[in-house]
Every structure is written in structure tokens, then in C-alpha cells.
XYZ file of C-alpha atoms in Angstrom:
339
model
C 147.694 1.648 62.684
C 145.031 -0.022 64.648
C 144.944 -3.520 66.253
C 142.838 -5.080 63.519
C 145.294 -3.718 60.767
C 148.276 -5.056 62.704
C 146.475 -8.473 63.086
C 145.896 -8.543 59.198
C 149.569 -7.699 58.450
C 150.811 -10.431 60.754
C 148.444 -12.900 59.016
C 149.937 -11.810 55.874
C 153.592 -12.250 56.802
C 152.596 -15.688 58.363
C 151.113 -16.804 55.124
C 154.209 -15.764 53.133
C 156.440 -17.669 55.129
C 154.318 -20.840 55.114
C 153.974 -20.565 51.222
C 157.857 -20.430 50.773
C 158.162 -23.193 53.163
C 155.928 -25.358 51.078
C 158.089 -25.059 48.073
C 161.016 -26.512 49.702
C 160.322 -29.130 52.643
C 163.408 -30.337 54.709
C 162.536 -33.647 56.425
C 164.334 -35.995 58.664
C 164.936 -39.297 56.932
C 162.946 -42.221 58.094
C 164.550 -44.092 60.923
C 166.768 -41.317 62.026
C 166.232 -38.606 64.716
C 168.655 -36.230 66.618
C 171.165 -33.711 65.582
C 172.991 -36.330 63.368
C 169.881 -37.106 61.451
C 170.439 -36.834 57.696
C 168.055 -34.364 56.256
C 165.829 -34.984 53.250
C 164.624 -32.146 50.939
C 161.500 -32.534 49.171
C 160.817 -30.424 46.196
C 157.299 -29.796 44.793
C 156.745 -29.750 40.968
C 153.382 -28.725 39.387
C 152.128 -29.232 35.797
C 149.009 -29.366 33.878
C 149.386 -32.652 31.816
C 147.840 -36.096 32.491
C 150.023 -38.577 34.301
C 149.997 -40.791 31.263
C 151.669 -38.093 29.097
C 155.327 -38.607 27.906
C 156.457 -35.386 29.360
C 155.044 -36.430 32.855
C 156.609 -39.668 32.511
C 160.030 -37.752 31.963
C 159.776 -36.086 35.109
C 158.957 -39.128 37.010
C 162.198 -40.466 35.636
C 163.921 -37.557 36.719
C 162.329 -37.985 40.192
C 163.716 -41.398 40.357
C 167.207 -40.566 39.175
C 167.389 -37.612 41.790
C 166.322 -39.961 44.567
C 168.856 -42.528 43.456
C 171.735 -39.856 42.754
C 171.194 -38.188 46.142
C 170.956 -41.369 48.114
C 167.463 -40.777 49.011
C 168.123 -37.240 50.388
C 166.304 -35.466 47.790
C 162.757 -36.306 46.727
C 160.495 -34.791 43.889
C 156.862 -34.543 44.526
C 155.056 -34.233 41.248
C 151.396 -32.658 41.094
C 149.918 -33.164 37.596
C 146.672 -32.164 36.038
C 146.557 -28.592 36.914
C 146.227 -29.418 40.638
C 148.158 -26.485 41.694
C 146.928 -24.037 38.846
C 147.170 -22.982 35.454
C 150.766 -22.723 33.969
C 150.732 -18.766 34.239
C 149.437 -19.293 37.899
C 152.220 -21.869 38.855
C 155.005 -19.780 37.511
C 153.704 -16.845 39.545
C 153.872 -19.133 42.491
C 157.402 -20.165 41.551
C 158.614 -16.538 41.350
C 157.427 -15.915 44.846
C 159.203 -19.123 46.044
C 155.923 -20.795 46.954
C 156.459 -23.611 44.402
C 160.036 -25.234 43.838
C 159.489 -26.313 39.996
C 157.057 -25.966 37.255
C 156.720 -27.775 33.942
C 155.344 -25.274 31.374
C 155.272 -24.666 27.855
C 157.789 -21.773 26.628
C 154.289 -20.088 25.083
C 153.108 -19.679 28.672
C 156.527 -18.127 29.516
C 156.002 -15.296 27.082
C 154.356 -13.130 29.834
C 157.373 -13.475 32.067
C 160.153 -13.836 29.707
C 159.421 -12.007 26.376
C 162.158 -13.487 24.343
C 160.318 -17.002 24.758
C 157.795 -15.764 22.139
C 160.393 -16.768 19.250
C 159.329 -20.352 19.771
C 155.705 -19.571 19.000
C 156.637 -18.196 15.449
C 155.295 -20.343 12.666
C 157.587 -22.682 10.640
C 160.744 -21.171 12.084
C 162.529 -24.650 12.297
C 162.559 -26.435 9.007
C 163.019 -29.828 10.854
C 163.712 -31.524 14.246
C 167.327 -31.595 13.996
C 167.805 -27.771 13.567
C 165.361 -27.390 16.390
C 167.362 -29.535 18.765
C 170.754 -27.995 17.514
C 169.239 -24.727 18.656
C 167.921 -25.988 21.927
C 171.268 -27.567 22.743
C 173.457 -24.789 21.591
C 174.318 -21.205 22.758
C 170.779 -19.820 21.933
C 168.957 -22.400 23.899
C 171.299 -21.914 26.960
C 170.711 -18.200 26.813
C 166.974 -18.391 26.681
C 167.024 -20.889 29.538
C 169.110 -18.293 31.515
C 167.014 -15.326 30.437
C 164.465 -15.832 33.196
C 166.973 -15.285 36.060
C 166.142 -11.500 36.413
C 162.540 -12.634 36.677
C 163.047 -15.184 39.485
C 163.000 -18.187 37.264
C 165.958 -20.428 36.842
C 165.630 -22.564 33.571
C 166.566 -26.241 34.221
C 165.938 -28.159 30.877
C 163.872 -28.389 27.813
C 161.559 -31.359 27.103
C 160.418 -32.600 23.482
C 156.797 -31.641 22.808
C 156.997 -32.063 19.125
C 155.124 -30.071 16.689
C 151.698 -28.608 17.006
C 148.874 -29.176 14.500
C 145.236 -28.402 14.238
C 142.444 -30.788 15.145
C 138.802 -29.824 14.630
C 135.126 -31.050 15.240
C 133.283 -30.603 11.999
C 135.499 -30.092 8.975
C 139.421 -30.559 8.554
C 141.964 -27.623 8.027
C 143.725 -28.644 4.785
C 144.678 -25.172 3.470
C 145.168 -21.903 5.254
C 141.820 -20.609 4.122
C 140.053 -23.345 6.116
C 141.012 -21.629 9.403
C 138.747 -18.649 8.342
C 136.253 -17.777 10.987
C 137.053 -20.793 12.994
C 137.222 -20.346 16.870
C 140.477 -22.236 17.829
C 141.696 -22.705 21.292
C 145.254 -21.337 21.781
C 147.974 -21.469 24.238
C 148.149 -18.328 26.513
C 150.508 -16.489 24.272
C 150.155 -13.561 22.071
C 152.022 -14.979 19.349
C 149.792 -17.966 19.271
C 146.958 -15.745 19.003
C 148.566 -13.839 16.265
C 148.931 -16.923 14.308
C 145.394 -17.897 14.337
C 144.430 -14.172 13.433
C 146.825 -14.009 10.685
C 145.083 -17.119 9.191
C 141.656 -15.459 9.595
C 140.497 -17.411 12.564
C 139.271 -16.422 16.170
C 141.829 -17.378 18.727
C 140.182 -18.408 22.036
C 142.224 -19.075 24.933
C 140.736 -21.815 27.207
C 142.671 -23.366 30.097
C 143.884 -26.934 29.247
C 141.879 -28.527 32.001
C 138.749 -27.162 30.688
C 139.345 -27.783 26.680
C 137.469 -31.018 26.593
C 134.260 -29.576 27.737
C 134.463 -26.580 25.567
C 134.980 -28.776 22.594
C 132.128 -31.145 23.818
C 129.689 -28.134 24.184
C 131.013 -26.579 20.893
C 132.457 -23.565 22.512
C 135.448 -23.739 20.147
C 135.597 -25.386 16.800
C 138.899 -26.881 17.371
C 142.531 -26.604 18.800
C 146.006 -27.331 18.274
C 148.670 -29.601 19.744
C 150.801 -32.479 19.454
C 149.756 -36.213 18.867
C 150.439 -37.486 22.299
C 148.521 -34.630 23.946
C 145.770 -35.220 21.618
C 145.612 -38.864 22.787
C 146.036 -38.371 26.479
C 143.502 -35.476 26.823
C 141.072 -37.853 24.945
C 140.329 -34.760 22.826
C 140.082 -37.349 19.850
C 136.851 -38.869 21.194
C 135.218 -35.534 20.067
C 137.582 -34.033 17.432
C 137.752 -36.419 14.453
C 139.790 -34.299 12.181
C 143.612 -34.109 12.717
C 145.617 -32.205 10.294
C 149.244 -32.456 10.601
C 150.257 -28.943 9.307
C 152.974 -28.901 12.036
C 152.894 -25.235 12.258
C 155.025 -24.705 15.268
C 157.531 -26.484 17.469
C 157.161 -25.165 21.086
C 159.251 -26.797 23.626
C 158.224 -27.606 27.243
C 160.371 -26.408 29.867
C 161.183 -27.302 33.420
C 161.892 -24.327 35.569
C 163.067 -23.842 39.163
C 162.149 -20.942 41.628
C 165.301 -18.887 41.674
C 164.804 -18.009 45.385
C 164.550 -21.790 46.281
C 167.611 -22.767 43.698
C 169.766 -20.265 45.469
C 168.759 -21.767 48.963
C 170.133 -25.268 47.806
C 173.603 -26.570 48.344
C 175.910 -26.829 45.472
C 175.968 -30.553 45.929
C 171.988 -30.684 45.550
C 172.086 -28.522 42.619
C 174.626 -30.685 40.778
C 172.256 -33.833 41.537
C 169.340 -31.966 40.244
C 171.253 -30.900 37.147
C 172.459 -34.553 36.670
C 169.062 -35.998 36.905
C 167.388 -33.531 34.688
C 169.926 -34.191 31.769
C 169.495 -37.823 32.044
C 165.617 -37.167 31.861
C 165.806 -35.210 28.769
C 167.451 -38.257 26.827
C 164.714 -40.680 28.291
C 162.074 -38.168 27.395
C 163.074 -37.575 23.900
C 163.408 -41.180 23.132
C 159.905 -41.804 24.878
C 158.449 -39.114 22.972
C 159.266 -40.497 19.524
C 157.747 -43.740 20.664
C 154.618 -42.083 22.166
C 154.178 -39.929 18.851
C 153.970 -42.931 16.634
C 151.695 -44.890 18.986
C 149.283 -41.936 19.334
C 148.678 -41.464 15.808
C 147.910 -44.930 15.375
C 145.580 -45.248 18.321
C 143.537 -42.133 17.300
C 143.412 -43.367 13.680
C 141.991 -46.553 14.969
C 139.453 -44.681 17.112
C 137.870 -42.970 14.088
C 140.001 -39.759 13.671
C 141.103 -39.195 9.960
C 144.682 -37.929 10.162
C 145.689 -35.529 7.170
C 148.885 -34.459 5.786
C 148.230 -30.867 4.144
C 150.805 -29.031 2.078
C 152.813 -26.913 4.527
C 154.241 -24.725 1.805
C 150.718 -22.826 1.677
C 150.805 -22.432 5.354
C 154.373 -21.123 5.403
C 153.340 -18.562 2.772
C 150.163 -17.413 4.620
C 151.914 -17.000 7.876
C 155.128 -15.105 6.573
C 153.656 -11.702 7.398
C 153.986 -12.502 11.135
C 157.714 -12.090 10.551
C 157.523 -8.775 8.625
C 155.414 -7.522 11.543
C 157.749 -8.312 14.405
C 158.494 -5.211 16.372
C 160.672 -6.575 19.247
C 164.256 -6.298 18.227
C 165.203 -8.941 20.567
C 162.856 -11.372 18.795
C 164.048 -10.320 15.347
C 167.648 -10.803 16.344
C 166.749 -14.420 17.576
C 164.980 -15.230 14.534
C 168.090 -14.176 12.407
C 170.413 -16.288 14.511
C 168.119 -19.315 14.489
C 167.904 -19.383 10.942
C 172.021 -19.050 10.698
C 172.400 -22.145 12.709
C 173.683 -24.633 10.321
């Protein structure tokens, strides 16, 4: 190996060390110094949502509680709006230990933990009550833990409601209305399959680029929950919002397993406590913000429709018959058996 190759190798090792250090930043608390100074741990958390979004507000609450519970020794630094990359990009950083925490949709997790695809199946949960019984029960806990072998420690689920279609030129009132529409979807094979099953063209677009894509007519519409429709300002362009509620895809807060394993048991307990409290806070806030969002977009000129879901349930049923992954098939059976 020549001198130049050795230099590049050394540089690569240095960059790796710096990235890992950036995820977990120990710092001396202000006003103290010397060997007895109390250390402060700073955890970096990235996500793609707007700072006014109720999921972001839930994470801010988590940060406040973590700081309080730890007596100021653990601080959560949140980077919203895709500052640190797309969800898949941030998850890859997290696996390497270059980022401590990420808020992600379970749809984006499919490429890392295949079992997460179950959440992207249409009309799997008949109502919100069943949905939360699953998330808070054995199945939900198993799926949180499923990423451990991939370097991902699942921390908690956040409410992201149900996803519905919004479009530019005409509403989606029945399954046939999706035909030949180009619709933005999450970075998920199952999400793409849903649109294809309904006869449309699934078009993956990064969340941060979707406003421009709608504005320029690169897509005919998208699908999301009411608070995201509002906070993204997509309602300024897409004036048809159809509450078909085809999927309930939770958000997750995940931790880098290398970083998690490096924390003391005490810090882990503090993080778990703050996360659990933030879930209760965020779920309550979500209900309030959903009602508020629907009211605001309607006042802004959006027509909100409530189509017959039965037709959509029937039209998407072939997706279940086409399932090939036995793990997903078994999860579907277990979820349907939850009382």
C-alpha cells in the first residue's frame, strides 16, 4: 500500500470516529470543571416534519421531560425538516452510530425491517381502538424489537392517524378514480402496491420536495393525514381531500443500537420514561390537531369528502391474497385476532 492509500485510509477512519462521536455528545455542564464536573449527554434526533407538526411537538415534550428527569444531564437536540436527510438516509446514519435518534414512518422502515410492511396494508385496522391495542400489546412490542438485529432499537410509537388521498384537479371518491393518476407515495413497496392495485401510478417523491412537485403538476396528488396536509401547506394547491382512510401507519422514534448500548442503565431508564410520557401527550395533541386541521383547510377552500370505504376495502383485498412473506401473513392473522 503506497503513502497516498495510507493517507486515504487514515482519513476514512478519522471520519468514522467523528461521525460516531457526533451522535452522542458528552459535554461538561455549564459552571463546572475539573474531574468532578457532572457530564451532560446530548442526543441528536432527526426527522423530516415541520416544527409546527404535532409529532415534532411530541418530541419537544420528550426533550423537556428528559432534561427534567435527568436533572439537566441529558439533552435532546432535534433537527426537523429533513436537515439531516430523508428518512431512509437518517436510518442508515443511525445504524452506523452517526445519529442517535430518528423519527420515522414505519413505511420507511420496511427497507430495514421487512415486518414493518404490515402497517402499510390497507384497511387492516377496523378502528383506532384496535390499532392502539395492537401497538401497545405483544405484537407492537415485538415489532419495536425487530430492528435490534439491524442496529435499530425501537423506542416508541407516535400517532400519525390515518392516511387519505388529496388531489389537484378532481376528487377520489371511488377506487376507479385513482386510475391513471400519478400519486406520491411513501418510500415503501407496500405503499406502491396499493396505488398500483387501484390502477394508479405510484410516484415516490421526498417529503421536502412534494410541495414543488404538486405545484408543478409532476404528480396529481398524494396521501397523508390531516395535520400533515395542513403543516406542509399542500392544501394551498390540492383542493380535494378525500377521507378514505386507507391506512394507519404509525410513526416511530428509533435509537441507534450502538449508541443505546453505550448509555448507562440510568440514562436508558430516563429516556424510556420521557418517551412513554411523550406518547400520551402526543396522542392527545394529535386528536386536537386533526380536528383543527380539517377545519382550517376547509376554511381555506379545500373540499373535504367522506367516500364509502367499503368499495375501497373490496378493491384492495387482492393485496392480501398476493402476500408472499409468511411473516407478514402471520402478523395479519394475529392482528385480526386481537379482540
